[in-house]
Amino acid sequence: MNFEYLIRDVYQKIKNIEDKGEIASYIPELSKVDPKSFGVHISTINQVNCGIGNYNEKFSIQSIAKVLALILAYRLVGDEIWDRVGVEPSGTAFNSLVQLEADKGIPRNPFLNAGAIVVSDILISNLRNPKEDFIDFVRSISNNTSLGYSNRIAQSEKEVGYRNIALCNFIKSFGQIQNKPSDVLDFYFDLCSLEMSCKELSELFLFLANNGLRVENNEAILSESQSKRVNALMQTCGFYDESGEFAFKVGLPGKSGVGGGIIAIHPDQYAIAVWSPKLNKKGNSHKGMIFLEEFTTRSELSIF
Ligand code: DON
């Protein structure tokens, strides 16, 4: 498969389509990005690396960071994590509160804001210096010391994070948050402010296409079973109430963020990252979804 040719060809086709999405503006600083930005980068387990467009520009990865938080928490507490957070698609928006009342503060899955807030609580309980230790972990698994948080984005979200503040307090009222809500929320907002380029994202996430092992040196970031489970969650829950649509059209495990990024994994083949900031009504990159649908259709490779 000539991925380099395919990426370039699909990029040229999708680049100029009408972008019907809207930039996320509920976090004021996110709306300052150039809406025309469009980048793609693929990393394969056969060590092919290629990108096009704004693939080297860092952007706010937002909810994509929830996968990294889950991975670190899974490493630290193992299967106990599933006592605190479920593994079911919710069919609701990423920031919804509605199911928590009936579910007594156990979020349906770790990729909802509610789920990632609980994962943040688990990390705070298990790390000495959560903010520093988390970024050290992300840098170590990617061998990339340039990765970091954006204080500007985190601060902007802290000032308007009313729904997340409500979610955290609501979960706490069921006894399902162990630490101070303000500490949990600070960590959650920092986590979401991580910045990466498409190149950095696809390189970092490639281990999920390689049974949990880093391709360069076979170091295990997750066990084979854990890696499969993270991919299963990305497949079923990675796009909130659009997860079925993404599975139907793209057919890969993936995760989106309101910064307009998407990471998708083809097990045993590649990790691909797309960035286009305008979002559809479900909060997922409009052009990013279309690019990936065309890319997987044209590559004729499928996990199904
Ligand atoms: O908590 C929030 O609303 C954001 N920091 C993250 C949401 C997000 O990225 C949802 N993904 N599509």
mmCIF file of C-alpha atoms and ligand atoms in Angstrom:
data_model
loop_
_atom_site.group_PDB
_atom_site.id
_atom_site.type_symbol
_atom_site.label_atom_id
_atom_site.label_comp_id
_atom_site.label_asym_id
_atom_site.label_seq_id
_atom_site.Cartn_x
_atom_site.Cartn_y
_atom_site.Cartn_z
ATOM 1 C CA MET A 1 0.000 0.000 0.000
ATOM 2 C CA ASN A 2 1.435 3.371 -1.031
ATOM 3 C CA PHE A 3 0.160 5.415 1.918
ATOM 4 C CA GLU A 4 2.152 8.480 0.887
ATOM 5 C CA TYR A 5 0.443 8.680 -2.491
ATOM 6 C CA LEU A 6 -2.977 7.958 -1.005
ATOM 7 C CA ILE A 7 -2.721 10.632 1.700
ATOM 8 C CA ARG A 8 -1.697 13.271 -0.833
ATOM 9 C CA ASP A 9 -4.415 12.297 -3.273
ATOM 10 C CA VAL A 10 -7.219 12.253 -0.686
ATOM 11 C CA TYR A 11 -5.929 15.492 0.870
ATOM 12 C CA GLN A 12 -6.116 17.314 -2.478
ATOM 13 C CA LYS A 13 -9.669 16.063 -2.970
ATOM 14 C CA ILE A 14 -10.948 17.021 0.508
ATOM 15 C CA LYS A 15 -8.958 20.263 0.925
ATOM 16 C CA ASN A 16 -11.345 22.438 -1.041
ATOM 17 C CA ILE A 17 -14.718 20.966 -0.130
ATOM 18 C CA GLU A 18 -17.106 23.331 1.585
ATOM 19 C CA ASP A 19 -16.430 23.141 5.321
ATOM 20 C CA LYS A 20 -19.844 23.260 6.982
ATOM 21 C CA GLY A 21 -18.467 22.984 10.522
ATOM 22 C CA GLU A 22 -18.093 25.620 13.254
ATOM 23 C CA ILE A 23 -15.033 26.272 15.399
ATOM 24 C CA ALA A 24 -15.531 25.450 19.107
ATOM 25 C CA SER A 25 -16.077 28.782 20.815
ATOM 26 C CA TYR A 26 -17.328 27.681 24.245
ATOM 27 C CA ILE A 27 -13.645 27.703 25.252
ATOM 28 C CA PRO A 28 -12.806 31.267 24.109
ATOM 29 C CA GLU A 29 -9.103 30.642 23.342
ATOM 30 C CA LEU A 30 -9.940 27.732 21.020
ATOM 31 C CA SER A 31 -11.699 30.097 18.624
ATOM 32 C CA LYS A 32 -8.422 31.931 17.878
ATOM 33 C CA VAL A 33 -7.137 29.217 15.568
ATOM 34 C CA ASP A 34 -7.087 29.587 11.763
ATOM 35 C CA PRO A 35 -10.301 27.795 10.640
ATOM 36 C CA LYS A 36 -8.657 26.789 7.342
ATOM 37 C CA SER A 37 -5.898 24.771 9.025
ATOM 38 C CA PHE A 38 -5.860 21.247 7.650
ATOM 39 C CA GLY A 39 -3.172 18.683 8.321
ATOM 40 C CA VAL A 40 -2.755 14.916 8.143
ATOM 41 C CA HIS A 41 0.051 12.591 9.235
ATOM 42 C CA ILE A 42 0.344 8.808 9.122
ATOM 43 C CA SER A 43 2.834 6.586 10.982
ATOM 44 C CA THR A 44 2.926 2.905 10.079
ATOM 45 C CA ILE A 45 4.343 -0.055 11.967
ATOM 46 C CA ASN A 46 6.632 -0.572 8.942
ATOM 47 C CA GLN A 47 8.105 2.835 9.796
ATOM 48 C CA VAL A 48 6.562 4.835 6.958
ATOM 49 C CA ASN A 49 5.993 8.414 8.153
ATOM 50 C CA CYS A 50 4.416 11.053 6.003
ATOM 51 C CA GLY A 51 2.318 14.167 6.362
ATOM 52 C CA ILE A 52 0.684 16.887 4.340
ATOM 53 C CA GLY A 53 -0.723 20.363 4.987
ATOM 54 C CA ASN A 54 -0.418 21.752 8.536
ATOM 55 C CA TYR A 55 0.774 18.413 9.893
ATOM 56 C CA ASN A 56 3.658 19.932 11.853
ATOM 57 C CA GLU A 57 1.658 22.638 13.629
ATOM 58 C CA LYS A 58 0.716 22.068 17.270
ATOM 59 C CA PHE A 59 -2.963 22.376 18.197
ATOM 60 C CA SER A 60 -5.107 21.757 21.276
ATOM 61 C CA ILE A 61 -5.772 18.014 21.385
ATOM 62 C CA GLN A 62 -8.553 18.365 24.016
ATOM 63 C CA SER A 63 -10.446 15.070 24.462
ATOM 64 C CA ILE A 64 -7.801 13.033 22.620
ATOM 65 C CA ALA A 65 -5.811 13.446 25.854
ATOM 66 C CA LYS A 66 -8.507 11.401 27.638
ATOM 67 C CA VAL A 67 -7.059 8.287 25.949
ATOM 68 C CA LEU A 68 -3.625 9.061 27.436
ATOM 69 C CA ALA A 69 -5.147 9.623 30.880
ATOM 70 C CA LEU A 70 -6.986 6.302 30.618
ATOM 71 C CA ILE A 71 -3.775 4.532 29.577
ATOM 72 C CA LEU A 72 -1.793 5.870 32.535
ATOM 73 C CA ALA A 73 -4.617 5.073 34.996
ATOM 74 C CA TYR A 74 -4.976 1.565 33.486
ATOM 75 C CA ARG A 75 -1.253 0.991 34.004
ATOM 76 C CA LEU A 76 -1.455 2.217 37.594
ATOM 77 C CA VAL A 77 -4.594 0.479 38.895
ATOM 78 C CA GLY A 78 -5.303 -2.255 36.323
ATOM 79 C CA ASP A 79 -8.827 -3.617 36.043
ATOM 80 C CA GLU A 80 -9.939 -1.808 39.218
ATOM 81 C CA ILE A 81 -10.498 1.163 36.950
ATOM 82 C CA TRP A 82 -13.689 -0.513 35.673
ATOM 83 C CA ASP A 83 -15.248 -0.269 39.158
ATOM 84 C CA ARG A 84 -15.225 3.515 38.743
ATOM 85 C CA VAL A 85 -16.060 3.975 35.057
ATOM 86 C CA GLY A 86 -18.087 1.882 32.585
ATOM 87 C CA VAL A 87 -17.317 0.580 29.092
ATOM 88 C CA GLU A 88 -20.640 1.317 27.373
ATOM 89 C CA PRO A 89 -21.262 3.861 24.628
ATOM 90 C CA SER A 90 -23.497 6.531 26.100
ATOM 91 C CA GLY A 91 -25.341 7.771 23.020
ATOM 92 C CA THR A 92 -25.148 11.223 24.620
ATOM 93 C CA ALA A 93 -23.078 14.361 24.057
ATOM 94 C CA PHE A 94 -19.550 14.504 25.479
ATOM 95 C CA ASN A 95 -20.543 16.913 28.260
ATOM 96 C CA SER A 96 -23.926 15.424 29.187
ATOM 97 C CA LEU A 97 -25.063 15.105 32.802
ATOM 98 C CA VAL A 98 -28.271 13.147 32.252
ATOM 99 C CA GLN A 99 -27.211 9.523 32.847
ATOM 100 C CA LEU A 100 -25.216 10.180 35.996
ATOM 101 C CA GLU A 101 -28.270 10.465 38.245
ATOM 102 C CA ALA A 102 -29.575 7.003 37.306
ATOM 103 C CA ASP A 103 -26.059 5.528 37.227
ATOM 104 C CA LYS A 104 -25.186 6.934 40.694
ATOM 105 C CA GLY A 105 -22.102 8.797 39.602
ATOM 106 C CA ILE A 106 -20.505 6.010 37.522
ATOM 107 C CA PRO A 107 -19.890 7.495 34.051
ATOM 108 C CA ARG A 108 -20.766 5.230 31.121
ATOM 109 C CA ASN A 109 -17.240 5.361 29.669
ATOM 110 C CA PRO A 110 -13.848 7.039 30.179
ATOM 111 C CA PHE A 111 -14.122 9.333 27.126
ATOM 112 C CA LEU A 112 -17.138 11.320 28.268
ATOM 113 C CA ASN A 113 -16.133 14.419 30.218
ATOM 114 C CA ALA A 114 -17.659 12.729 33.275
ATOM 115 C CA GLY A 115 -15.525 9.621 32.671
ATOM 116 C CA ALA A 116 -12.319 11.570 32.157
ATOM 117 C CA ILE A 117 -13.021 13.554 35.342
ATOM 118 C CA VAL A 118 -13.214 10.251 37.275
ATOM 119 C CA VAL A 119 -10.004 9.051 35.565
ATOM 120 C CA SER A 120 -8.393 12.364 36.602
ATOM 121 C CA ASP A 121 -9.453 11.659 40.201
ATOM 122 C CA ILE A 122 -7.835 8.196 39.998
ATOM 123 C CA LEU A 123 -4.610 9.728 38.648
ATOM 124 C CA ILE A 124 -4.497 12.348 41.401
ATOM 125 C CA SER A 125 -4.875 9.584 44.014
ATOM 126 C CA ASN A 126 -2.068 7.549 42.462
ATOM 127 C CA LEU A 127 0.537 10.115 41.385
ATOM 128 C CA ARG A 128 2.821 12.149 43.624
ATOM 129 C CA ASN A 129 2.817 15.266 41.389
ATOM 130 C CA PRO A 130 -0.090 14.612 38.992
ATOM 131 C CA LYS A 131 0.491 17.471 36.542
ATOM 132 C CA GLU A 132 4.248 16.881 36.231
ATOM 133 C CA ASP A 133 4.045 13.081 36.363
ATOM 134 C CA PHE A 134 1.393 12.958 33.652
ATOM 135 C CA ILE A 135 3.360 15.085 31.197
ATOM 136 C CA ASP A 136 6.519 13.106 32.003
ATOM 137 C CA PHE A 137 4.599 9.941 31.121
ATOM 138 C CA VAL A 138 3.362 11.389 27.810
ATOM 139 C CA ARG A 139 6.891 12.580 26.939
ATOM 140 C CA SER A 140 8.438 9.247 27.838
ATOM 141 C CA ILE A 141 6.072 7.088 25.768
ATOM 142 C CA SER A 142 6.554 9.353 22.760
ATOM 143 C CA ASN A 143 10.257 10.053 23.303
ATOM 144 C CA ASN A 144 9.343 13.680 22.663
ATOM 145 C CA THR A 145 10.350 16.238 25.266
ATOM 146 C CA SER A 146 8.717 19.116 23.372
ATOM 147 C CA LEU A 147 5.194 18.018 24.399
ATOM 148 C CA GLY A 148 3.450 20.216 26.942
ATOM 149 C CA TYR A 149 0.299 21.850 28.280
ATOM 150 C CA SER A 150 -1.018 25.218 27.144
ATOM 151 C CA ASN A 151 -1.584 27.441 30.193
ATOM 152 C CA ARG A 152 -3.493 29.833 27.947
ATOM 153 C CA ILE A 153 -6.040 27.183 26.891
ATOM 154 C CA ALA A 154 -6.309 25.624 30.375
ATOM 155 C CA GLN A 155 -6.923 29.031 31.961
ATOM 156 C CA SER A 156 -9.502 29.923 29.320
ATOM 157 C CA GLU A 157 -11.423 26.686 29.966
ATOM 158 C CA LYS A 158 -11.168 27.064 33.764
ATOM 159 C CA GLU A 159 -12.911 30.438 33.517
ATOM 160 C CA VAL A 160 -15.944 29.038 31.671
ATOM 161 C CA GLY A 161 -15.956 25.341 32.657
ATOM 162 C CA TYR A 162 -19.406 25.462 34.261
ATOM 163 C CA ARG A 163 -20.613 22.090 32.964
ATOM 164 C CA ASN A 164 -17.429 20.297 33.988
ATOM 165 C CA ILE A 165 -17.591 21.926 37.419
ATOM 166 C CA ALA A 166 -21.209 20.717 37.697
ATOM 167 C CA LEU A 167 -20.241 17.202 36.531
ATOM 168 C CA CYS A 168 -17.409 16.903 39.042
ATOM 169 C CA ASN A 169 -19.525 18.109 41.956
ATOM 170 C CA PHE A 170 -22.435 15.901 40.932
ATOM 171 C CA ILE A 171 -20.193 12.803 40.798
ATOM 172 C CA LYS A 172 -18.673 13.797 44.152
ATOM 173 C CA SER A 173 -22.185 13.876 45.659
ATOM 174 C CA PHE A 174 -22.427 10.120 44.929
ATOM 175 C CA GLY A 175 -19.080 9.529 46.672
ATOM 176 C CA GLN A 176 -17.387 8.698 43.354
ATOM 177 C CA ILE A 177 -14.720 11.432 43.506
ATOM 178 C CA GLN A 178 -12.122 10.994 46.237
ATOM 179 C CA ASN A 179 -10.148 14.231 45.957
ATOM 180 C CA LYS A 180 -11.115 17.900 46.192
ATOM 181 C CA PRO A 181 -13.238 18.810 43.126
ATOM 182 C CA SER A 182 -11.116 21.921 42.523
ATOM 183 C CA ASP A 183 -7.933 19.779 42.327
ATOM 184 C CA VAL A 184 -9.607 17.236 40.043
ATOM 185 C CA LEU A 185 -10.905 19.962 37.735
ATOM 186 C CA ASP A 186 -7.548 21.772 37.606
ATOM 187 C CA PHE A 187 -5.899 18.535 36.525
ATOM 188 C CA TYR A 188 -8.677 17.780 34.015
ATOM 189 C CA PHE A 189 -8.368 21.230 32.392
ATOM 190 C CA ASP A 190 -4.574 20.898 32.190
ATOM 191 C CA LEU A 191 -4.934 17.472 30.629
ATOM 192 C CA CYS A 192 -7.284 18.796 27.949
ATOM 193 C CA SER A 193 -4.882 21.650 27.143
ATOM 194 C CA LEU A 194 -2.137 19.353 25.824
ATOM 195 C CA GLU A 195 -0.842 20.503 22.455
ATOM 196 C CA MET A 196 0.510 18.299 19.670
ATOM 197 C CA SER A 197 0.888 18.281 15.915
ATOM 198 C CA CYS A 198 -0.600 15.561 13.706
ATOM 199 C CA LYS A 199 2.923 14.160 13.333
ATOM 200 C CA GLU A 200 3.414 13.976 17.099
ATOM 201 C CA LEU A 201 -0.031 12.448 17.604
ATOM 202 C CA SER A 202 0.346 9.676 15.034
ATOM 203 C CA GLU A 203 3.853 8.839 16.295
ATOM 204 C CA LEU A 204 2.657 8.739 19.905
ATOM 205 C CA PHE A 205 -0.419 6.589 19.259
ATOM 206 C CA LEU A 206 1.292 4.075 16.986
ATOM 207 C CA PHE A 207 1.804 1.620 19.879
ATOM 208 C CA LEU A 208 -1.966 1.012 19.891
ATOM 209 C CA ALA A 209 -1.565 -0.407 16.367
ATOM 210 C CA ASN A 210 1.273 -2.603 17.625
ATOM 211 C CA ASN A 211 -0.366 -4.548 20.497
ATOM 212 C CA GLY A 212 0.705 -1.972 23.079
ATOM 213 C CA LEU A 213 4.418 -2.060 22.159
ATOM 214 C CA ARG A 214 6.461 0.922 21.027
ATOM 215 C CA VAL A 215 7.551 0.214 17.460
ATOM 216 C CA GLU A 216 11.107 1.588 17.874
ATOM 217 C CA ASN A 217 12.152 -0.614 20.791
ATOM 218 C CA ASN A 218 9.314 -3.064 21.629
ATOM 219 C CA GLU A 219 8.830 -1.444 25.059
ATOM 220 C CA ALA A 220 5.387 -2.377 26.450
ATOM 221 C CA ILE A 221 3.254 0.672 27.189
ATOM 222 C CA LEU A 222 0.200 -1.541 27.717
ATOM 223 C CA SER A 223 -0.205 -5.314 27.721
ATOM 224 C CA GLU A 224 -1.666 -6.825 24.554
ATOM 225 C CA SER A 225 -5.013 -7.314 26.276
ATOM 226 C CA GLN A 226 -5.087 -3.742 27.637
ATOM 227 C CA SER A 227 -4.185 -2.357 24.222
ATOM 228 C CA LYS A 228 -7.077 -4.269 22.613
ATOM 229 C CA ARG A 229 -9.458 -2.952 25.242
ATOM 230 C CA VAL A 230 -8.401 0.659 24.739
ATOM 231 C CA ASN A 231 -8.938 0.194 20.993
ATOM 232 C CA ALA A 232 -12.355 -1.374 21.679
ATOM 233 C CA LEU A 233 -13.353 1.667 23.739
ATOM 234 C CA MET A 234 -12.123 4.039 21.045
ATOM 235 C CA GLN A 235 -14.169 2.098 18.498
ATOM 236 C CA THR A 236 -17.376 2.130 20.542
ATOM 237 C CA CYS A 237 -17.129 5.413 22.483
ATOM 238 C CA GLY A 238 -14.490 7.633 20.828
ATOM 239 C CA PHE A 239 -16.963 9.943 19.088
ATOM 240 C CA TYR A 240 -19.734 10.155 21.699
ATOM 241 C CA ASP A 241 -23.154 10.108 20.042
ATOM 242 C CA GLU A 242 -21.441 9.843 16.655
ATOM 243 C CA SER A 243 -19.442 6.704 17.480
ATOM 244 C CA GLY A 244 -21.738 4.484 15.406
ATOM 245 C CA GLU A 245 -21.460 6.840 12.448
ATOM 246 C CA PHE A 246 -17.652 6.871 12.664
ATOM 247 C CA ALA A 247 -17.528 3.053 12.876
ATOM 248 C CA PHE A 248 -19.930 2.826 9.930
ATOM 249 C CA LYS A 249 -18.122 5.289 7.672
ATOM 250 C CA VAL A 250 -14.468 5.046 8.744
ATOM 251 C CA GLY A 251 -14.384 1.671 10.480
ATOM 252 C CA LEU A 252 -11.438 2.278 12.812
ATOM 253 C CA PRO A 253 -10.948 2.860 16.538
ATOM 254 C CA GLY A 254 -10.478 6.603 16.987
ATOM 255 C CA LYS A 255 -10.780 9.600 19.263
ATOM 256 C CA SER A 256 -11.725 13.175 18.547
ATOM 257 C CA GLY A 257 -11.217 16.455 20.369
ATOM 258 C CA VAL A 258 -12.989 19.810 20.151
ATOM 259 C CA GLY A 259 -9.727 21.355 18.929
ATOM 260 C CA GLY A 260 -10.584 19.618 15.632
ATOM 261 C CA GLY A 261 -8.137 16.730 15.916
ATOM 262 C CA ILE A 262 -8.852 13.049 15.320
ATOM 263 C CA ILE A 263 -6.533 10.111 15.917
ATOM 264 C CA ALA A 264 -7.489 6.780 14.339
ATOM 265 C CA ILE A 265 -5.780 3.407 14.688
ATOM 266 C CA HIS A 266 -5.645 0.550 12.193
ATOM 267 C CA PRO A 267 -4.397 -2.362 14.344
ATOM 268 C CA ASP A 268 -1.299 -4.030 12.829
ATOM 269 C CA GLN A 269 -1.017 -1.248 10.252
ATOM 270 C CA TYR A 270 -0.913 2.416 11.230
ATOM 271 C CA ALA A 271 -1.971 5.400 13.320
ATOM 272 C CA ILE A 272 -3.290 8.432 11.429
ATOM 273 C CA ALA A 273 -3.948 11.924 12.780
ATOM 274 C CA VAL A 274 -6.083 14.582 11.083
ATOM 275 C CA TRP A 275 -6.617 18.190 12.142
ATOM 276 C CA SER A 276 -9.259 20.552 10.810
ATOM 277 C CA PRO A 277 -10.749 22.864 13.478
ATOM 278 C CA LYS A 278 -14.336 23.290 12.261
ATOM 279 C CA LEU A 279 -16.611 20.831 14.058
ATOM 280 C CA ASN A 280 -19.893 19.196 13.126
ATOM 281 C CA LYS A 281 -22.919 19.360 15.433
ATOM 282 C CA LYS A 282 -21.657 16.422 17.518
ATOM 283 C CA GLY A 283 -18.371 18.209 18.274
ATOM 284 C CA ASN A 284 -16.176 16.173 15.907
ATOM 285 C CA SER A 285 -14.031 17.593 13.078
ATOM 286 C CA HIS A 286 -16.248 17.925 10.003
ATOM 287 C CA LYS A 287 -13.494 17.660 7.405
ATOM 288 C CA GLY A 288 -11.488 15.221 9.516
ATOM 289 C CA MET A 289 -14.338 12.705 9.438
ATOM 290 C CA ILE A 290 -14.773 13.109 5.677
ATOM 291 C CA PHE A 291 -11.028 12.737 5.075
ATOM 292 C CA LEU A 292 -10.863 9.513 7.080
ATOM 293 C CA GLU A 293 -13.942 8.053 5.408
ATOM 294 C CA GLU A 294 -12.394 8.650 1.986
ATOM 295 C CA PHE A 295 -8.978 7.422 3.148
ATOM 296 C CA THR A 296 -10.210 4.083 4.523
ATOM 297 C CA THR A 297 -12.525 3.562 1.540
ATOM 298 C CA ARG A 298 -9.676 4.129 -0.914
ATOM 299 C CA SER A 299 -7.110 2.055 1.039
ATOM 300 C CA GLU A 300 -9.504 -0.933 1.031
ATOM 301 C CA LEU A 301 -8.021 -2.003 4.364
ATOM 302 C CA SER A 302 -10.472 -2.788 7.117
ATOM 303 C CA ILE A 303 -10.571 -4.333 10.554
ATOM 304 C CA PHE A 304 -14.004 -5.796 9.760
HETATM 305 O O1 DON B 1 -14.194 19.421 28.735
HETATM 306 C C1 DON B 1 -14.367 19.888 27.610
HETATM 307 O O2 DON B 1 -15.455 20.288 27.217
HETATM 308 C C2 DON B 1 -13.159 19.941 26.695
HETATM 309 N N1 DON B 1 -11.975 20.232 27.454
HETATM 310 C C3 DON B 1 -12.947 18.648 25.941
HETATM 311 C C4 DON B 1 -14.160 18.223 25.135
HETATM 312 C C5 DON B 1 -13.833 17.492 23.888
HETATM 313 O O3 DON B 1 -12.772 17.609 23.324
HETATM 314 C C6 DON B 1 -14.916 16.670 23.294
HETATM 315 N N2 DON B 1 -14.513 16.073 22.035
HETATM 316 N N3 DON B 1 -14.922 16.074 20.952
#
